[in-house]
Tab-separated table of C-alpha atoms in Angstrom:
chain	number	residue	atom	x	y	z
A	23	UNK	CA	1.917	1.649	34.368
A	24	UNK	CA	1.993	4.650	32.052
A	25	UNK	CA	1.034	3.826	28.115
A	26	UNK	CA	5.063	5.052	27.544
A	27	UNK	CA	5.971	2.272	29.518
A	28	UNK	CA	3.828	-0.899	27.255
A	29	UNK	CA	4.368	0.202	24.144
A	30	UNK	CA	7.426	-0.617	21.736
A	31	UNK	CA	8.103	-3.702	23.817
A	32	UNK	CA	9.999	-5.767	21.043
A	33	UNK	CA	14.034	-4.957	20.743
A	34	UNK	CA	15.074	-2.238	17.548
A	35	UNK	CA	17.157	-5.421	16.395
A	36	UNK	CA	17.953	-9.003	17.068
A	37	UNK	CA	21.481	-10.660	17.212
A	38	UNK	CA	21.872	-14.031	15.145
A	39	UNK	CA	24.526	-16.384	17.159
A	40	UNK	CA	25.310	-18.418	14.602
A	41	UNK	CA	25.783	-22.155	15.411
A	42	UNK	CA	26.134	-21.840	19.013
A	43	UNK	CA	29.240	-23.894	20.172
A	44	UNK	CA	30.738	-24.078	16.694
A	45	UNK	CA	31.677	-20.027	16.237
A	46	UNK	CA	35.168	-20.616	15.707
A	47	UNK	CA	34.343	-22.726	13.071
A	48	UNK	CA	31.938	-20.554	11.451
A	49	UNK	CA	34.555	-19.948	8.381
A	50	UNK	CA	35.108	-22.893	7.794
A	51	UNK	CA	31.376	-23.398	7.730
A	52	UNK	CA	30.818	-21.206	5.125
A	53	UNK	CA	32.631	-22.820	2.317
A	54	UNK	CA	30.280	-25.420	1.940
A	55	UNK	CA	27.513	-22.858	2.345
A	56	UNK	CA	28.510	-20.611	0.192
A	57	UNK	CA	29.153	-23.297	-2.752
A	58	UNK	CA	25.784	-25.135	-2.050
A	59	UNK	CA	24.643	-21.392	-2.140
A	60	UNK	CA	26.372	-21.001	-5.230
A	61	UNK	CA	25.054	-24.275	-6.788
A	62	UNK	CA	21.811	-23.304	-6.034
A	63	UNK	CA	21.497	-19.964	-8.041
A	64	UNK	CA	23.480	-21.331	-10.876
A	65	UNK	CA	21.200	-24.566	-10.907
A	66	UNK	CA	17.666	-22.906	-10.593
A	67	UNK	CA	18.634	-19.804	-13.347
A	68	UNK	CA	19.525	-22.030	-15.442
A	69	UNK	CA	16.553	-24.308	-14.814
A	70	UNK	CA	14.266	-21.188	-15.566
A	71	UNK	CA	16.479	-20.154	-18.214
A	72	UNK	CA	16.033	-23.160	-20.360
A	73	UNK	CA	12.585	-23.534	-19.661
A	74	UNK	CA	11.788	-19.819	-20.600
A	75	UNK	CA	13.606	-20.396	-23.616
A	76	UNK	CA	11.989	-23.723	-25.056
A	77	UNK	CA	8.477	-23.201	-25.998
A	78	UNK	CA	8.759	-26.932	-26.432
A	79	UNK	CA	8.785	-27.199	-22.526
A	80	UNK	CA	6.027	-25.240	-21.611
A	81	UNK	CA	4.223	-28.629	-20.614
A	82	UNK	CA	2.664	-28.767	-17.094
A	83	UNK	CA	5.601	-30.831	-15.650
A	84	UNK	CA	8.162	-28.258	-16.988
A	85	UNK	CA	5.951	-25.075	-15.267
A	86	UNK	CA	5.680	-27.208	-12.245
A	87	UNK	CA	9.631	-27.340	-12.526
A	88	UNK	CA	9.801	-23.583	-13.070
A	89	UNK	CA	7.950	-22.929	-10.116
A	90	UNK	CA	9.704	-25.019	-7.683
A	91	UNK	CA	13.110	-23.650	-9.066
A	92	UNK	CA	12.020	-19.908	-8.304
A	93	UNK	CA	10.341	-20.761	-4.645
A	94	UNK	CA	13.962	-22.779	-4.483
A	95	UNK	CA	15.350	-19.430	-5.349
A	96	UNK	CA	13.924	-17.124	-2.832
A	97	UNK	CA	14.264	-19.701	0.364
A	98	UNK	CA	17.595	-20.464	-0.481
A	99	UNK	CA	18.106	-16.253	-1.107
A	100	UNK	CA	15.692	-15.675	2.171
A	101	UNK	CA	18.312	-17.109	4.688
A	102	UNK	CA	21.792	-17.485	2.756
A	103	UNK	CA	23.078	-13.952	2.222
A	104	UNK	CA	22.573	-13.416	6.233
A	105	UNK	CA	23.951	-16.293	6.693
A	106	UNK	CA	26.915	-16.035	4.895
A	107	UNK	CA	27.422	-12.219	6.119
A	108	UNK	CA	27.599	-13.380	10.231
A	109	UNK	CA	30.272	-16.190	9.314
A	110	UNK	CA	32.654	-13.970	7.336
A	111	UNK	CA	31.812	-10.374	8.706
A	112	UNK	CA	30.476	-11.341	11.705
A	113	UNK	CA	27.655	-9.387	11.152
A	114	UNK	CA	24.945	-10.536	14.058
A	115	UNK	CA	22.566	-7.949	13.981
A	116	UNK	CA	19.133	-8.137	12.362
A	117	UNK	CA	16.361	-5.294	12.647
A	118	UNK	CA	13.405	-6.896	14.181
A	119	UNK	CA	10.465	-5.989	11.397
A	120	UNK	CA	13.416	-6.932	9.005
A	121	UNK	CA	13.668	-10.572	11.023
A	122	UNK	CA	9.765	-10.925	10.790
A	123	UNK	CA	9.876	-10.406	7.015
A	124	UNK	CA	12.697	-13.572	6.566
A	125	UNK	CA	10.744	-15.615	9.119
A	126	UNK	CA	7.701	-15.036	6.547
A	127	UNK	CA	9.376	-15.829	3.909
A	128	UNK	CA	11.295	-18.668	5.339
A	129	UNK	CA	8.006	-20.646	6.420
A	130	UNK	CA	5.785	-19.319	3.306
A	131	UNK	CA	8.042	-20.221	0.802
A	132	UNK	CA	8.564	-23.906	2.467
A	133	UNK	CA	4.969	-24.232	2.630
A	134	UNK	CA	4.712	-23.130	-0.916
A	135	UNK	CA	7.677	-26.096	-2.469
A	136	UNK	CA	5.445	-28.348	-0.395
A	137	UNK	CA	2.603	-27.688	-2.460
A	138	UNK	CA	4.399	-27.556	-5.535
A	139	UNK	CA	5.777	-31.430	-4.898
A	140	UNK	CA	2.002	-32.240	-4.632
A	141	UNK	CA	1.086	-30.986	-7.660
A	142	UNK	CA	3.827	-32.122	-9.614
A	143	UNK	CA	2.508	-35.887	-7.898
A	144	UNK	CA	-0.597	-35.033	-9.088
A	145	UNK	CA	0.605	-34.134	-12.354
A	146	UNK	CA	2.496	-37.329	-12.552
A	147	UNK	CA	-0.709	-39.667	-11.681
A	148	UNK	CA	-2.981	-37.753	-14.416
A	149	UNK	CA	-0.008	-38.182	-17.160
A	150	UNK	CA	0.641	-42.067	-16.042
A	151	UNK	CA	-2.984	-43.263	-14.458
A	152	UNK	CA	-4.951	-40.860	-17.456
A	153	UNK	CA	-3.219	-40.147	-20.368
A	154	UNK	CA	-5.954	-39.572	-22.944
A	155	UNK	CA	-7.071	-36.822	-20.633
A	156	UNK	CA	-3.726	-34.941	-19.794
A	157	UNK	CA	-3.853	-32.549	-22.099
A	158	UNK	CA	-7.501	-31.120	-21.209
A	159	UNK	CA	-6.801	-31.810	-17.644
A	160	UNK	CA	-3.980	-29.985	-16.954
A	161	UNK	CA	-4.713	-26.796	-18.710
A	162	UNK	CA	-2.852	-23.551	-18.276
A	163	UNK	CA	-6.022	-22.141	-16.374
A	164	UNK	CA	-5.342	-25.106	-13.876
A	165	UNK	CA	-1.772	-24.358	-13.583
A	166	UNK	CA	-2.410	-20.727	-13.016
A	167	UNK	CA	-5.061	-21.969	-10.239
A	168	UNK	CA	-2.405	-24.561	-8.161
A	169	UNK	CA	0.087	-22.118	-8.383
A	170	UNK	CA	-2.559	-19.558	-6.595
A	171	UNK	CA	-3.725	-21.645	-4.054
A	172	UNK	CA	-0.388	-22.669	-3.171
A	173	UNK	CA	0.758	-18.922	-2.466
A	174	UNK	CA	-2.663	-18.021	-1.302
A	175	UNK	CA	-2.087	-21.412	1.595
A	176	UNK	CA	0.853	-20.335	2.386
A	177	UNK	CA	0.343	-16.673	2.853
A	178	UNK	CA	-2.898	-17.493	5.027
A	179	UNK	CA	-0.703	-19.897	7.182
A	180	UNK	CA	2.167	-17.633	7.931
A	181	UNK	CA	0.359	-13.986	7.930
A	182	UNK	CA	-0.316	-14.202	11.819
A	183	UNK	CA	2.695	-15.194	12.607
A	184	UNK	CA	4.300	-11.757	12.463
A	185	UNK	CA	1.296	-10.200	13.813
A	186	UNK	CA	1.847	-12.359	16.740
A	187	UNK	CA	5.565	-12.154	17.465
A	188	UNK	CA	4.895	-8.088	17.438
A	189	UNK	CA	2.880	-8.088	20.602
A	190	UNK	CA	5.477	-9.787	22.978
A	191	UNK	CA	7.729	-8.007	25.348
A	192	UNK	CA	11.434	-9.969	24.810
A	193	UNK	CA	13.028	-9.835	27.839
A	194	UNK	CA	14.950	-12.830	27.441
A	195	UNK	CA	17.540	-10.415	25.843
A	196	UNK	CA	17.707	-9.899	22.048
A	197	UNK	CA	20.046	-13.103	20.837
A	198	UNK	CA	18.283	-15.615	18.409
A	199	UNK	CA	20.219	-18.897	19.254
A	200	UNK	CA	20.263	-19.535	15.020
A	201	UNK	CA	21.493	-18.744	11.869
A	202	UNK	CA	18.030	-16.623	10.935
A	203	UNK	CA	15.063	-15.991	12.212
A	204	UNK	CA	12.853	-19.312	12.340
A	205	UNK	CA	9.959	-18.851	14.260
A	206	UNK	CA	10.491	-20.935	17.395
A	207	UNK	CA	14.164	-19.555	17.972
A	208	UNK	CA	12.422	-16.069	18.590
A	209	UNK	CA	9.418	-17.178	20.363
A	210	UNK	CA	11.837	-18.316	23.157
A	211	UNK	CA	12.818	-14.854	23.425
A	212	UNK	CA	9.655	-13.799	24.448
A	213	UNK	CA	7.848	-13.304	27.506
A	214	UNK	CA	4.313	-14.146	28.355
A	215	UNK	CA	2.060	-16.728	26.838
A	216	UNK	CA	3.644	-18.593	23.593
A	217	UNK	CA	1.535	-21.284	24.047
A	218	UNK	CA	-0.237	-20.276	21.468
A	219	UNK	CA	2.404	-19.722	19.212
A	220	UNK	CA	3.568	-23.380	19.919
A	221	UNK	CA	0.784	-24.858	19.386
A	222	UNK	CA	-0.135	-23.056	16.010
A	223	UNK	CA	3.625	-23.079	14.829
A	224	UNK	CA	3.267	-27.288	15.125
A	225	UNK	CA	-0.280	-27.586	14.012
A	226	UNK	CA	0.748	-26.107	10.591
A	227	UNK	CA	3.752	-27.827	10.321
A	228	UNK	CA	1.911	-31.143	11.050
A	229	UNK	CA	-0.929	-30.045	8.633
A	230	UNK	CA	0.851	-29.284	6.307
A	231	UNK	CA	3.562	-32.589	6.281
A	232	UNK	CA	1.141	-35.072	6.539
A	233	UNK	CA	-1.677	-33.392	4.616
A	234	UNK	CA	0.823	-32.800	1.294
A	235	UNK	CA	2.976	-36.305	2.130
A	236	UNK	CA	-0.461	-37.958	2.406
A	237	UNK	CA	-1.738	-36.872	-1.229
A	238	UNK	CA	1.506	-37.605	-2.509
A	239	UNK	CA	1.611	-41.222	-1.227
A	240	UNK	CA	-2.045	-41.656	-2.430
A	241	UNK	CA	-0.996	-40.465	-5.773
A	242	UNK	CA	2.073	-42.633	-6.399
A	243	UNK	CA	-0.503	-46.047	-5.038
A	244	UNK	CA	-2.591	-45.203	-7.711
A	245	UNK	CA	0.527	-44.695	-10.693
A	246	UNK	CA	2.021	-47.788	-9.228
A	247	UNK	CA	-1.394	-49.833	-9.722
A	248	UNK	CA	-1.625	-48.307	-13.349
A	249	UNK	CA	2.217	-49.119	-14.330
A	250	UNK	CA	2.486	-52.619	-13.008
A	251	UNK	CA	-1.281	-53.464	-14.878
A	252	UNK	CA	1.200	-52.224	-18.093
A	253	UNK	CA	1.656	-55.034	-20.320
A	254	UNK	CA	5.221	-55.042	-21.054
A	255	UNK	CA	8.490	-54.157	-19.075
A	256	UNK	CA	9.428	-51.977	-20.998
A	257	UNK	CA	6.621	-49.396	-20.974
A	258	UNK	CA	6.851	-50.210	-17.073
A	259	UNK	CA	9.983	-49.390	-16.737
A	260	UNK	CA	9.733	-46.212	-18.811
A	261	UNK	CA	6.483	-45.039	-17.140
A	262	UNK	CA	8.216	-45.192	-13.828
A	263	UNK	CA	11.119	-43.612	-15.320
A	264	UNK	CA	8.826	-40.778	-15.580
A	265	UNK	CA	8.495	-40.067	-11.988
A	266	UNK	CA	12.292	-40.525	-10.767
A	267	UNK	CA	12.800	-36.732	-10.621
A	268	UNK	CA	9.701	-35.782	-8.379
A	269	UNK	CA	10.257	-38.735	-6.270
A	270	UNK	CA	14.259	-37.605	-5.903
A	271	UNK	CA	12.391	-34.222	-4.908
A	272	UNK	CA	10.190	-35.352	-2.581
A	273	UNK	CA	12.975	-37.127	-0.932
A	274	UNK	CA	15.267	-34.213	-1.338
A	275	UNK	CA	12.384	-32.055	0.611
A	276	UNK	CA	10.699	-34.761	3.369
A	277	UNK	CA	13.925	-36.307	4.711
A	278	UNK	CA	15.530	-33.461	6.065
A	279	UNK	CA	12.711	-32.576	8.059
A	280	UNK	CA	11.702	-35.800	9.170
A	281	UNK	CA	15.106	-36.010	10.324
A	282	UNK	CA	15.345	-32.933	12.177
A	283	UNK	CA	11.743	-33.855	14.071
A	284	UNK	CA	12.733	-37.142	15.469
A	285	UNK	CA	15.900	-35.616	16.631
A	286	UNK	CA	14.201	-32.953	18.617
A	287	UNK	CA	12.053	-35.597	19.746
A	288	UNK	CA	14.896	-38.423	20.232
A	289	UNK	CA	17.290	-36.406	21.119
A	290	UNK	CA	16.452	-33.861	23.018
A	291	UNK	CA	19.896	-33.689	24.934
A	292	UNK	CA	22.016	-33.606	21.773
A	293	UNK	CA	24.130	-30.193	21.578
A	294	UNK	CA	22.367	-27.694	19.761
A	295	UNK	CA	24.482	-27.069	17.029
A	296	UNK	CA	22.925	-30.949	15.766
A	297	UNK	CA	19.711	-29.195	15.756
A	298	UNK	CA	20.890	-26.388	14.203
A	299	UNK	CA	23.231	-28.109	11.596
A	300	UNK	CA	20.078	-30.317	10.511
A	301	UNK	CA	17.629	-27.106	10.046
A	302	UNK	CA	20.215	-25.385	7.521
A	303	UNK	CA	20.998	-28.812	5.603
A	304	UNK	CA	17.083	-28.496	5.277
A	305	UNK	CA	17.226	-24.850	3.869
A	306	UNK	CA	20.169	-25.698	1.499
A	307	UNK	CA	19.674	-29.031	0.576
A	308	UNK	CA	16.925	-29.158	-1.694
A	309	UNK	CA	17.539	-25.696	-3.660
A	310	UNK	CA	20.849	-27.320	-4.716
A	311	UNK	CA	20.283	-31.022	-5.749
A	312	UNK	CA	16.459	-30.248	-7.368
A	313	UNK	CA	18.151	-28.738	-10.658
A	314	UNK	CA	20.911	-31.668	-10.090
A	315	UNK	CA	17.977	-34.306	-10.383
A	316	UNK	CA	16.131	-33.221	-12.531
A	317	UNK	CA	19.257	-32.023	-14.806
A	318	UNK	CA	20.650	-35.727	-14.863
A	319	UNK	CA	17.423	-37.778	-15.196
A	320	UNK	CA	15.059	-35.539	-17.629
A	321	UNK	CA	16.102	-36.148	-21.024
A	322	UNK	CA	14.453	-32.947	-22.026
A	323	UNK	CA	16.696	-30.921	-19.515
A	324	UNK	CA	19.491	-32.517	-20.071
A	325	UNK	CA	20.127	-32.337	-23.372
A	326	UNK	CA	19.114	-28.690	-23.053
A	327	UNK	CA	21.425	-28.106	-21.042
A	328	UNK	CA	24.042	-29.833	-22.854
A	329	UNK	CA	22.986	-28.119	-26.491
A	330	UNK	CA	23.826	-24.848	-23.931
A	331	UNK	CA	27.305	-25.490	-23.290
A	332	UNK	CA	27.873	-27.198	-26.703
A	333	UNK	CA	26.602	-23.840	-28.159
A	334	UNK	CA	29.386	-21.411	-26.151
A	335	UNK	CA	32.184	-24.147	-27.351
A	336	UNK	CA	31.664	-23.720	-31.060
C-alpha cells in the first residue's frame, strides 16, 4: 500500500443527524432549545455583569459563581449555535478538525463546572465548619490556583482525545448519529481498535464523577456535623440556608448524568432519540437554571438584580 493511500484517512467533514427518529420534529425541537439557549446567555451575563460591577461581591463564593457562569457560557455556546443551525437550516455538515475542537470543548468545559461545584463545596465547608479562618483561607492567590488546576485537569484529560480520533480511518461513513460531536458518537465511526478510546473515554468520566461527587459529599458530612452542633435553630437554619444554591447546582449538574448512565445501562434497547434527548437536557439544563438558583435564593444576587431593573424603571 502506497503512503498516498494511508494518509488523510479521516472524512473533510462530518454530518450531524440530529435526533435520529425525531427529524420531522426537529422545529419543533428547537423552541425549547433556543429559549433555554436564550435563558442561558441572558442568565449567566447578567450573573457576570452584576458581579463585575459590585466590588462588594468579589468574595470567594461570588468568583466561584463567576466562574461557573462563564464555563456555563461556553458549553452551552460550544454545542447550541450548531444545534440550533441543523434544526432550522438543516445545516448537517461539520468540518472534522472543526468537530474535534467542540468535542474538546464539550468534555473540557464539563470537566471544568465539575471542578468548580467542588470548590464552591469546599468553599462552603471552610465558611460554615471554619469561619474565623475564611478570610485567610480563601485568598485571591487560592482562587487564582483552583481556578488553574481546574482548567489545567481538564485540558490534561481531554488533550488526547483529539490526537486520538485523528489517527482512525472512518469507514463507517461520515454521519455522527447526534446533535454534536461527543466523543463516543464519532468513535463508532471509526475503524480499527477503539478499545482504547472506550476505555479512557469511561475511565475519565468515572474519575472524574465519583472523584468530584465524592469530595463534595465529604464536604457537606462535615458542614452538616458543624450546623446541627449550632446551638440555636435559627443560626441552623440560616447556616444551611447558605448552601441551598450549590446544592441546587450540584443537583442541577449530577442528575442529568446519572440519569443518562443508568439508561444506557438499563436500557439499552430504548430508541435512541431517549439517549439522545437525555445528553442535550444535560448540556442545557444546568447553564439555564444555575443563574435561576442562585438569582432566587442569594439575597446578595437578588436584590442586585432587582436594584437593576428598578434602576431602568425610574
Amino acid at each position: 500500500m502506497s503512503a498516498d493511500n494511508i494518509t488523510f484517512t479521516h472524512p473533510a467533514f462530518f454530518l450531524l443527524m440530529g435526533i435520529p427518529g425525531l427529524e420531522h420534529l426537529h422545529l419543533w425541537i428547537s423552541i425549547p432549545f433556543c429559549s433555554a439557549y436564550t435563558l442561558a446567555l441572558l442568565g449567566n451575563f447578567t450573573l457576570l455583569f452584576i458581579i463585575q460591577a459590585d466590588a462588594a461581591l468579589h468574595e470567594p463564593m461570588y468568583l466561584f459563581l463567576a466562574m461557573l457562569a462563564m464555563i456555563d457560557l461556553v458549553l452551552s455556546s460550544s454545542t447550541l449555535p450548531k444545534m440550533l443551525a441543523l434544526f432550522w437550516f438543516k445545516d448537517q455538515e461539520i468540518n472534522f478538525y472543526a468537530c474535534l475542537v467542540q468535542m474538546f470543548f464539550l468534555h473540557s468545559f464539563s470537566i471544568m463546572e465539575s471542578a468548580v461545584l467542588l470548590a464552591m463545596a469546599f468553599d462552603r465547608y471552610v465558611a460554615i465548619c471554619k469561619p474565623l479562618h475564611y478570610t485567610t483561607v480563601l485568598t485571591r492567590a487560592l482562587i487564582t490556583k483552583i481556578g488553574m488546576a481546574a482548567v489545567a485537569r481538564a485540558v490534561t484529560l481531554m488533550t488526547p482525545l483529539p490526537f486520538l480520533l485523528r489517527r482512525f480511518h472512518y469507514c463507517r461513513g461520515p454521519v455522527i448519529a447526534h446533535c454534536y460531536c461527543e466523543h463516543m458518537a464519532v468513535v463508532r465511526l471509526a475503524c480499527g481498535d477503539t478499545r482504547f478510546n472506550n476505555i479512557y473515554g469511561i475511565a475519565v468520566a468515572m474519575f472524574i464523577v465519583v472523584l468530584d461527587l465524592l469530595f463534595v459529599i465529604l464536604s457537606y458530612i462535615f458542614i452538616l456535623q458543624a450546623v446541627l452542633q449550632l446551638a440555636s435553630q435559627e443560626a441552623r437554619y440560616k447556616a444551611f440556608g447558605t448552601c441551598v444554591s450549590h446544592i441546587g447546582a450540584i443537583l442541577a449538574f449530577y442528575t442529568p448524568v446519572v440519569i443518562s448512565s443508568v439508561m444506557h445501562r438499563v436500557a439499552r434497547r430504548a430508541a435512541p432519540h431517549v439517549h439522545i434527548l437525555l445528553a442535550n437536557f444535560y448540556m442545557l439544563f444546568p447553564p439555564m437554571v444555575n443563574p435561576i438558583i442562585y438569582g432566587v435564593k442569594t439575597r446578595q444576587i437578588r436584590e442586585r438584580v432587582l436594584g437593576l431593573f428598578l434602576k431602568k424603571d425610574v
